[in-house]
CSV table of C-alpha atoms (C1' of nucleotides) and ligand atoms in Angstrom, one decimal:
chain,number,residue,atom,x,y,z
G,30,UNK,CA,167.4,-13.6,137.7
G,31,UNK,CA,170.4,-14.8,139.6
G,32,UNK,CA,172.4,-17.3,139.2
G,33,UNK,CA,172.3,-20.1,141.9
G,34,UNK,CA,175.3,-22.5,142.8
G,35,UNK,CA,173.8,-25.7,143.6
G,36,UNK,CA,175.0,-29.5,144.4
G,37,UNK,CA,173.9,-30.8,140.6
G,38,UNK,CA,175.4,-27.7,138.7
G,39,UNK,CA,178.8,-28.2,140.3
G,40,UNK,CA,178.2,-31.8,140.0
G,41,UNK,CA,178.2,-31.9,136.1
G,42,UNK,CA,181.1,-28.9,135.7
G,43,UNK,CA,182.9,-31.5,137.9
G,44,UNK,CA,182.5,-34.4,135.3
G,45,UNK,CA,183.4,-31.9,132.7
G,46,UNK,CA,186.7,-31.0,134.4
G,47,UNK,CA,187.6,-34.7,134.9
G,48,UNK,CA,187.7,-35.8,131.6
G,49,UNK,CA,189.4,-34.3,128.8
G,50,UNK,CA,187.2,-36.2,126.5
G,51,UNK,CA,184.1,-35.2,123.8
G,52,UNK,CA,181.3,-36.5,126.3
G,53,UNK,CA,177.5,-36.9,125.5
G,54,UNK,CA,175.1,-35.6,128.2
G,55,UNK,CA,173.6,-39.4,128.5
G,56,UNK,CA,177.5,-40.6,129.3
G,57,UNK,CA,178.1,-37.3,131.7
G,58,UNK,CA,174.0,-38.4,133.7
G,59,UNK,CA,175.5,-42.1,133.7
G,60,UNK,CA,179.1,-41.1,135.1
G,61,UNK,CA,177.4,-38.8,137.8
G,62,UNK,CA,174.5,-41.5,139.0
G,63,UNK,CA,177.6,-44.6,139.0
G,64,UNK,CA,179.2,-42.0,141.2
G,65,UNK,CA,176.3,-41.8,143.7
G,66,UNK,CA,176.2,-37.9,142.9
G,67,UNK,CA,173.0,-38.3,140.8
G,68,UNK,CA,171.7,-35.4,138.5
G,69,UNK,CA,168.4,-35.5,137.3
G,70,UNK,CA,168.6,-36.1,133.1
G,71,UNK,CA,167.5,-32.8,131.8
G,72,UNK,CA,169.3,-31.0,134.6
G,73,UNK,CA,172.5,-32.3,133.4
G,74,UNK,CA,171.2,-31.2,129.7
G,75,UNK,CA,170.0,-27.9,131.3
G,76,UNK,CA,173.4,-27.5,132.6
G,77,UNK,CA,175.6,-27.8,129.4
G,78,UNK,CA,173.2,-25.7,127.6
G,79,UNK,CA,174.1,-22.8,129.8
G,80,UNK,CA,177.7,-23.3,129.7
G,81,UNK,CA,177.8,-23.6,126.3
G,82,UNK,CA,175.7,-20.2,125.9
G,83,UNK,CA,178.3,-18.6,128.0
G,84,UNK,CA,181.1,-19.9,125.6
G,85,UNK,CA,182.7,-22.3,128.8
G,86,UNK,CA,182.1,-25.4,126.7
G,87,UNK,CA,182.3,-26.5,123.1
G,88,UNK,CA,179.4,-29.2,121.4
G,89,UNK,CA,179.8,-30.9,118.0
G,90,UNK,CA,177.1,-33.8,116.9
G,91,UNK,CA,178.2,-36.7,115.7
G,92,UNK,CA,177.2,-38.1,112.0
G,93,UNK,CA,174.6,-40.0,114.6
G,94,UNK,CA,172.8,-36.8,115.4
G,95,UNK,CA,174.4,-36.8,119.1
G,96,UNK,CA,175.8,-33.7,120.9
G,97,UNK,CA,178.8,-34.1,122.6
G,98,UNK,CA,180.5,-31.8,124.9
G,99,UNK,CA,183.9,-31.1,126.5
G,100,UNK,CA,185.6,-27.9,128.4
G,101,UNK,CA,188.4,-27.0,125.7
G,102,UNK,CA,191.2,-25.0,126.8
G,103,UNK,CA,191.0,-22.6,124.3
G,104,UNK,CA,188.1,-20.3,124.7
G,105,UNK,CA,189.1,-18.2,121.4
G,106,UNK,CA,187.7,-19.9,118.3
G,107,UNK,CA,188.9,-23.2,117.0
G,108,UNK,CA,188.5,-26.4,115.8
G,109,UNK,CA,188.8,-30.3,117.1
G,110,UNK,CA,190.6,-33.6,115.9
G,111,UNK,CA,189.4,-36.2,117.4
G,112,UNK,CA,189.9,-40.0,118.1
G,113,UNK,CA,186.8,-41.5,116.6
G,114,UNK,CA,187.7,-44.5,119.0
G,115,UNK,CA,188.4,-43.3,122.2
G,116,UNK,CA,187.4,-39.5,121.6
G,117,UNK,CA,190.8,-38.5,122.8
G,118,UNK,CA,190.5,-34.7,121.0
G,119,UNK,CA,193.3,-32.4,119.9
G,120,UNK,CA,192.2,-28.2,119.9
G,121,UNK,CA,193.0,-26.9,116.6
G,122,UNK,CA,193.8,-23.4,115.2
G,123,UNK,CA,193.6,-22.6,111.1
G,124,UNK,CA,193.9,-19.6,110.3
G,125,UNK,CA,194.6,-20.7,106.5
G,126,UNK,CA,191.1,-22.6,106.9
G,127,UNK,CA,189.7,-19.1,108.4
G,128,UNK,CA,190.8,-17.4,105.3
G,129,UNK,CA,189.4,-19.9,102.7
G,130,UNK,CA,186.3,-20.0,104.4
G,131,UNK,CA,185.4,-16.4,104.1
G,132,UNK,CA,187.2,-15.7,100.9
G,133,UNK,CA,185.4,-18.5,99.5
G,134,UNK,CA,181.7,-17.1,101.0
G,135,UNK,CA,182.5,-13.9,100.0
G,136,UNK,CA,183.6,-15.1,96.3
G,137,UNK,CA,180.0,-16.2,95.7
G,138,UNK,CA,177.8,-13.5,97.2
G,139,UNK,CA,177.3,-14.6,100.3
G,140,UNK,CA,177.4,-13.0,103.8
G,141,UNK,CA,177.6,-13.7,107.4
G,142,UNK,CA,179.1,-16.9,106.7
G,143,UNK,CA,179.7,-19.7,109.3
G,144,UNK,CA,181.7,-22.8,109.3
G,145,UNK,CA,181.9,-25.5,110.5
G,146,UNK,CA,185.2,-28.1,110.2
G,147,UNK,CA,185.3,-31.5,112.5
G,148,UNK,CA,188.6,-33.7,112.1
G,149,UNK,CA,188.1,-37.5,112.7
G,150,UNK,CA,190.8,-40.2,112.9
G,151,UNK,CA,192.0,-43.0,114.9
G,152,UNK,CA,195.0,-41.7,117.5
G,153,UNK,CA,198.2,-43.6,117.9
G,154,UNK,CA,197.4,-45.2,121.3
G,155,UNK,CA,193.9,-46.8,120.1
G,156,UNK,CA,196.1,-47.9,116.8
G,157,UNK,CA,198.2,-49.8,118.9
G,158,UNK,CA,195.7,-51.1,120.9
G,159,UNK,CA,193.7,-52.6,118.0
G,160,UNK,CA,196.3,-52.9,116.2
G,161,UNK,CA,196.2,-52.6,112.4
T,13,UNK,CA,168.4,-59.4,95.3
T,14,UNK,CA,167.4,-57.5,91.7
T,15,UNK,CA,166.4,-54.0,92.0
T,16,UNK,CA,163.9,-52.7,90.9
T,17,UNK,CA,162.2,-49.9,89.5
T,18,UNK,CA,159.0,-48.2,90.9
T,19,UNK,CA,156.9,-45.7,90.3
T,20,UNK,CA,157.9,-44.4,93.7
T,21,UNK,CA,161.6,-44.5,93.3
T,22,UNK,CA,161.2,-42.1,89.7
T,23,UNK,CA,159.1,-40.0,91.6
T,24,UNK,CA,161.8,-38.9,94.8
T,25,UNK,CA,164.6,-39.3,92.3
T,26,UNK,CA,162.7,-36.5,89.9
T,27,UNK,CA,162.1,-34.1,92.8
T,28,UNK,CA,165.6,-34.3,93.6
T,29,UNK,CA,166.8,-33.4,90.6
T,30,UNK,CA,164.4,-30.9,90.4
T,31,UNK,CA,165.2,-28.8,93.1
T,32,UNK,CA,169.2,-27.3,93.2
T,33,UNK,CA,168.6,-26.9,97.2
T,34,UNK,CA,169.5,-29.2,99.7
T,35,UNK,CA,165.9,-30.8,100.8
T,36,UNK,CA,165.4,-32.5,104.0
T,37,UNK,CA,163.2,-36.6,103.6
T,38,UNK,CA,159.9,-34.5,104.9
T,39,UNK,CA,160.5,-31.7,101.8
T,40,UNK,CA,160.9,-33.8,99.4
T,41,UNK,CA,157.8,-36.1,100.8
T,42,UNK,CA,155.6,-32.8,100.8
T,43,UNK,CA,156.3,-32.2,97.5
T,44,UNK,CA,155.2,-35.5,95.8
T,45,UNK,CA,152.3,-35.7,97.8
T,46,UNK,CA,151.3,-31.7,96.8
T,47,UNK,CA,151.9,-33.0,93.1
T,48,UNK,CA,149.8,-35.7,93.4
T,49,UNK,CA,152.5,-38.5,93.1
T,50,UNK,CA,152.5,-39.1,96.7
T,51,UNK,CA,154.7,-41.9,97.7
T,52,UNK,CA,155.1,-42.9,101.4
T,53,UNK,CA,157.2,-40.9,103.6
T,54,UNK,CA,159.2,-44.1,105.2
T,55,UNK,CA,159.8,-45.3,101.4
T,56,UNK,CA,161.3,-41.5,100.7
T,57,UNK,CA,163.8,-42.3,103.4
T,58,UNK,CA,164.6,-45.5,101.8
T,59,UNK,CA,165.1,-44.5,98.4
T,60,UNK,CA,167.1,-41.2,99.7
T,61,UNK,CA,169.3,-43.5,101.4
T,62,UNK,CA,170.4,-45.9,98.9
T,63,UNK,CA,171.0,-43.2,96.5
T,64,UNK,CA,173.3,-41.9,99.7
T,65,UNK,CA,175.1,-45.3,99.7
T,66,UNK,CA,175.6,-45.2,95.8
T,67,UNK,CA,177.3,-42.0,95.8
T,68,UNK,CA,174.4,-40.2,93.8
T,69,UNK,CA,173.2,-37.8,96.7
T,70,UNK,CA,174.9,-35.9,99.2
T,71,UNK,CA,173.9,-35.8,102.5
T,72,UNK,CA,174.4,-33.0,105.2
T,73,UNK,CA,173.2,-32.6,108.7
T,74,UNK,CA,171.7,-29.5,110.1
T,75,UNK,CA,172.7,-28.1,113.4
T,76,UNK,CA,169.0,-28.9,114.4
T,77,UNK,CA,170.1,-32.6,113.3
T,78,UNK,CA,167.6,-32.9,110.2
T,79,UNK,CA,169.3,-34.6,106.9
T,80,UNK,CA,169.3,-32.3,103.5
T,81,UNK,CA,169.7,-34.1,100.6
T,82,UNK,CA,171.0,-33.6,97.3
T,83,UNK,CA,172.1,-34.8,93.9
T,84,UNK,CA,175.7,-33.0,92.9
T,85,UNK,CA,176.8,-31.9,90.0
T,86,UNK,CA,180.1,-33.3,91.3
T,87,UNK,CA,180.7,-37.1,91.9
T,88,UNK,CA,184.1,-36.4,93.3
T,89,UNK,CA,184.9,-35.6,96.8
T,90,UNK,CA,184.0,-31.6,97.5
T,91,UNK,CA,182.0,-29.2,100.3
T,92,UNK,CA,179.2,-27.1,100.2
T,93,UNK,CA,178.5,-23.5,100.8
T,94,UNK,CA,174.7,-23.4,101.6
T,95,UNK,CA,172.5,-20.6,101.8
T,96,UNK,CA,170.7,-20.4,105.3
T,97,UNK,CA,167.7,-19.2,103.9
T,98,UNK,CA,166.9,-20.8,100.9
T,99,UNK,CA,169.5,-23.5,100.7
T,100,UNK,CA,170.7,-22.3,97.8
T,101,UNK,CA,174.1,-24.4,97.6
T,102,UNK,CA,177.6,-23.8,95.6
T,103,UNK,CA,180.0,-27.0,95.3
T,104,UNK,CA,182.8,-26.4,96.4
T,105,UNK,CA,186.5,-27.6,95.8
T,106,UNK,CA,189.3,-26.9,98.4
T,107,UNK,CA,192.6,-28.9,97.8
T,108,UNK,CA,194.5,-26.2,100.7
T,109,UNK,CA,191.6,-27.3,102.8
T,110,UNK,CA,192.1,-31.3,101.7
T,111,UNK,CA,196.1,-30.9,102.5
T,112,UNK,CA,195.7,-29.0,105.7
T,113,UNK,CA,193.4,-31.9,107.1
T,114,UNK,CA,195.5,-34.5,106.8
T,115,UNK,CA,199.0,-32.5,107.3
T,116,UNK,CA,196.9,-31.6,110.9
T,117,UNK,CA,195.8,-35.3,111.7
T,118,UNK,CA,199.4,-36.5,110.9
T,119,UNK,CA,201.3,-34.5,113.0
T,120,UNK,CA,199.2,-35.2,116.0
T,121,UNK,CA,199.7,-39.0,115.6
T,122,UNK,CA,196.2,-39.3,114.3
T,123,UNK,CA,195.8,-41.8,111.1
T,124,UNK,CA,192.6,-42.7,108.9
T,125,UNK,CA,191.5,-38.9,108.7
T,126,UNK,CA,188.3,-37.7,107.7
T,127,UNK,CA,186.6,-34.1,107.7
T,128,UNK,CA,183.7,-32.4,107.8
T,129,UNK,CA,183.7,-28.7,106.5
T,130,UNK,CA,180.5,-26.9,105.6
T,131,UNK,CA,180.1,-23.0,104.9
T,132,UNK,CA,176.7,-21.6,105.9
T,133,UNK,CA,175.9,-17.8,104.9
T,134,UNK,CA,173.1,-16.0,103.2
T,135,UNK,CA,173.2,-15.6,99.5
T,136,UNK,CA,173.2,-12.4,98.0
T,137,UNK,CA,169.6,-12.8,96.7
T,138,UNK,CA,168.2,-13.8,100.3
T,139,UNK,CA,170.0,-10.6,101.5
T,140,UNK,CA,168.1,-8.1,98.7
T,141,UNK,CA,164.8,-9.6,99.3
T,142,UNK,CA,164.9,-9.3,103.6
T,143,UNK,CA,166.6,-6.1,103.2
T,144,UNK,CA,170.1,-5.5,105.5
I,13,DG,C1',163.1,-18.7,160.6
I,14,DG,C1',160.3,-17.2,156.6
I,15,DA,C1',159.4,-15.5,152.1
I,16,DC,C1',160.8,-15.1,147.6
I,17,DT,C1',162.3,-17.1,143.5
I,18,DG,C1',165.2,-19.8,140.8
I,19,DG,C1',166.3,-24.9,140.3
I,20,DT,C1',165.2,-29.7,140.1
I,21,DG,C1',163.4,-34.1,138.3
I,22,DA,C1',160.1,-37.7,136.9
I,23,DG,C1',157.7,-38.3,133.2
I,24,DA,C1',155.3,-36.8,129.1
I,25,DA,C1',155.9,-34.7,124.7
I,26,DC,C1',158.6,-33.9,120.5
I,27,DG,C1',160.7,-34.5,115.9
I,28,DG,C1',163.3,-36.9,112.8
I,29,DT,C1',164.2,-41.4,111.6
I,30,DT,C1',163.9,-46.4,111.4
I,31,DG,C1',161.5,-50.9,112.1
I,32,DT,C1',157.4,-54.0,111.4
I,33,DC,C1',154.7,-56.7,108.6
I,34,DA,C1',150.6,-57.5,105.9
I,35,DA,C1',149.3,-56.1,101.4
I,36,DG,C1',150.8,-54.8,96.7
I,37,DT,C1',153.6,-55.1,92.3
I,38,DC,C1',157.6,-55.6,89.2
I,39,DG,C1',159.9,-58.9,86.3
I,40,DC,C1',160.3,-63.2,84.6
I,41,DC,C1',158.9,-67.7,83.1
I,42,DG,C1',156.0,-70.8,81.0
N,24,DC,C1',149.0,-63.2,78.4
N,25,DG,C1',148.4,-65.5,83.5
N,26,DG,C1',151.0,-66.9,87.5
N,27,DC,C1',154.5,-66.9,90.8
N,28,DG,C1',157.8,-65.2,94.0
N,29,DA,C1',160.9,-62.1,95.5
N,30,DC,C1',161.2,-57.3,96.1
N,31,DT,C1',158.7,-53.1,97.5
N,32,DT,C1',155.4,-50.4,99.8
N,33,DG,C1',153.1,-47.7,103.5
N,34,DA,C1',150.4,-47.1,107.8
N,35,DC,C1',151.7,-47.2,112.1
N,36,DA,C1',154.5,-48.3,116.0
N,37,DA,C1',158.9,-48.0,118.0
N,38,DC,C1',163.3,-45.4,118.8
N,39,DC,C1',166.3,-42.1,120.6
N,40,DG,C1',168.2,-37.9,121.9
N,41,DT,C1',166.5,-33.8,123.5
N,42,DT,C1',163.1,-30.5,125.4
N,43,DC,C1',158.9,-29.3,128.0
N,44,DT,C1',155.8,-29.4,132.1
N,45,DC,C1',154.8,-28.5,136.6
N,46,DA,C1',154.6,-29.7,141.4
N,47,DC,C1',158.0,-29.8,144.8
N,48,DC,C1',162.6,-28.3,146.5
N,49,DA,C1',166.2,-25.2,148.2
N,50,DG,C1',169.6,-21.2,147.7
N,51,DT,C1',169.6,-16.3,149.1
N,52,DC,C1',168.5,-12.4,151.5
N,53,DC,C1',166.4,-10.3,155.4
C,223,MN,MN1,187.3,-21.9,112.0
C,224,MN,MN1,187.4,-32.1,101.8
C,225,ZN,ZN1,191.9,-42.9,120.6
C,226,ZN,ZN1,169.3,-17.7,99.7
DNA sequence: GGACTGGTGAGAACGGTTGTCAAGTCGCCG
DNA sequence: CGGCGACTTGACAACCGTTCTCACCAGTCC
């Protein structure tokens, strides 16, 4: 039942620390094998999966149906805006969104609710870049 | 480039406006073919997807990454608060929630802002018929 | 070092969705 | 009414991200 430290797990927190970035698992694998510090595929998906059960790293899916993961700062509940460009992502806290959310579960009968609220938009630097 | 209509395309768009719930392609496909107006399932994705594209059905991803669909009461732009049961769904309109997005993406330098908000819970019916 | 046991990875399996393409049909025109 | 042609259909294969399988590997403890 323990919990081993080993080359590969250490290899793919690594990655995680290094970019600040929504990742997918697929980029993470990639980023590790250009490296030389190879991870087998579903070790690297075996990995995240932990840490995100122990709350050390947040996942949203894209509108493509692809997870993405990143190491936020925060570890208390929040939300994300992020560059749909360069996936540059900003942690954000609403508690007015908190509020509505409940208040508005709780308005029509309806308990233990969840939400979830994603922010996507191009950031300044990528604006200027392409510019538009 | 005319479009026309089939037997096939009356068929999904009647068991979408049949059902209130949010139905996922392989629902919707189950039903026709239990009716006995089976149509194939790669021609329910089609039709489900152009009536995405022209606005008449809402769309909405699962956290398993399986599309609902459904036709809204409401053409305008609004959320939904879906039962996790029965998918039992309320439309929902939140201009605090439409104002804090894009005061949020704004004052982080972000431009071209969109959002995803979706409120998952149990509806009260769900709740008397599982018990708790 | 040796045993115990959790971890690894190549490849198969999965599940929802999309692509392929020959066969079928709606709509229109004569 | 036929007939024609472009649009549509559907069985099946291909896709793609993710998970499972299982024989082999390697931390950990003694
Ligand atoms: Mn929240
Ligand atoms: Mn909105
Ligand atoms: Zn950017
Ligand atoms: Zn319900």
């Amino acid at each position: 039942m323990t919990v081993r430290m080993t080359r590969q797990r250490a290899a793919v927190a690594e990655a995680l620390d290094e970019s600040p970035e929504f990742r997918s698992a697929q980029q993470l694998h990639e980023t590790l094998r250009a490296r030389g510090d190879a991870v087998g595929l579903a070790t690297v998906y075996r990995t995240l999966q932990a840490l995100v059960d122990g709350g050390e790293v947040d996942v949203l899916r894209t509108g493509e149906g692809e997870s993405l993961y990143r190491r936020c700062v925060t570890r208390a509940h929040h939300h994300h805006l992020v560059c749909r460009s360069c996936g540059r992502t900003v942690e954000i806290d609403g508690p007015s969104v908190e509020a509505w959310a409940s208040a508005m579960g709780a308005a029509h009968g309806f308990a233990d609710i969840e939400h979830t609220v994603e922010l996507w938009g191009t950031c300044a630097d990528c604006r200027a870049a392409h510019g538009a």
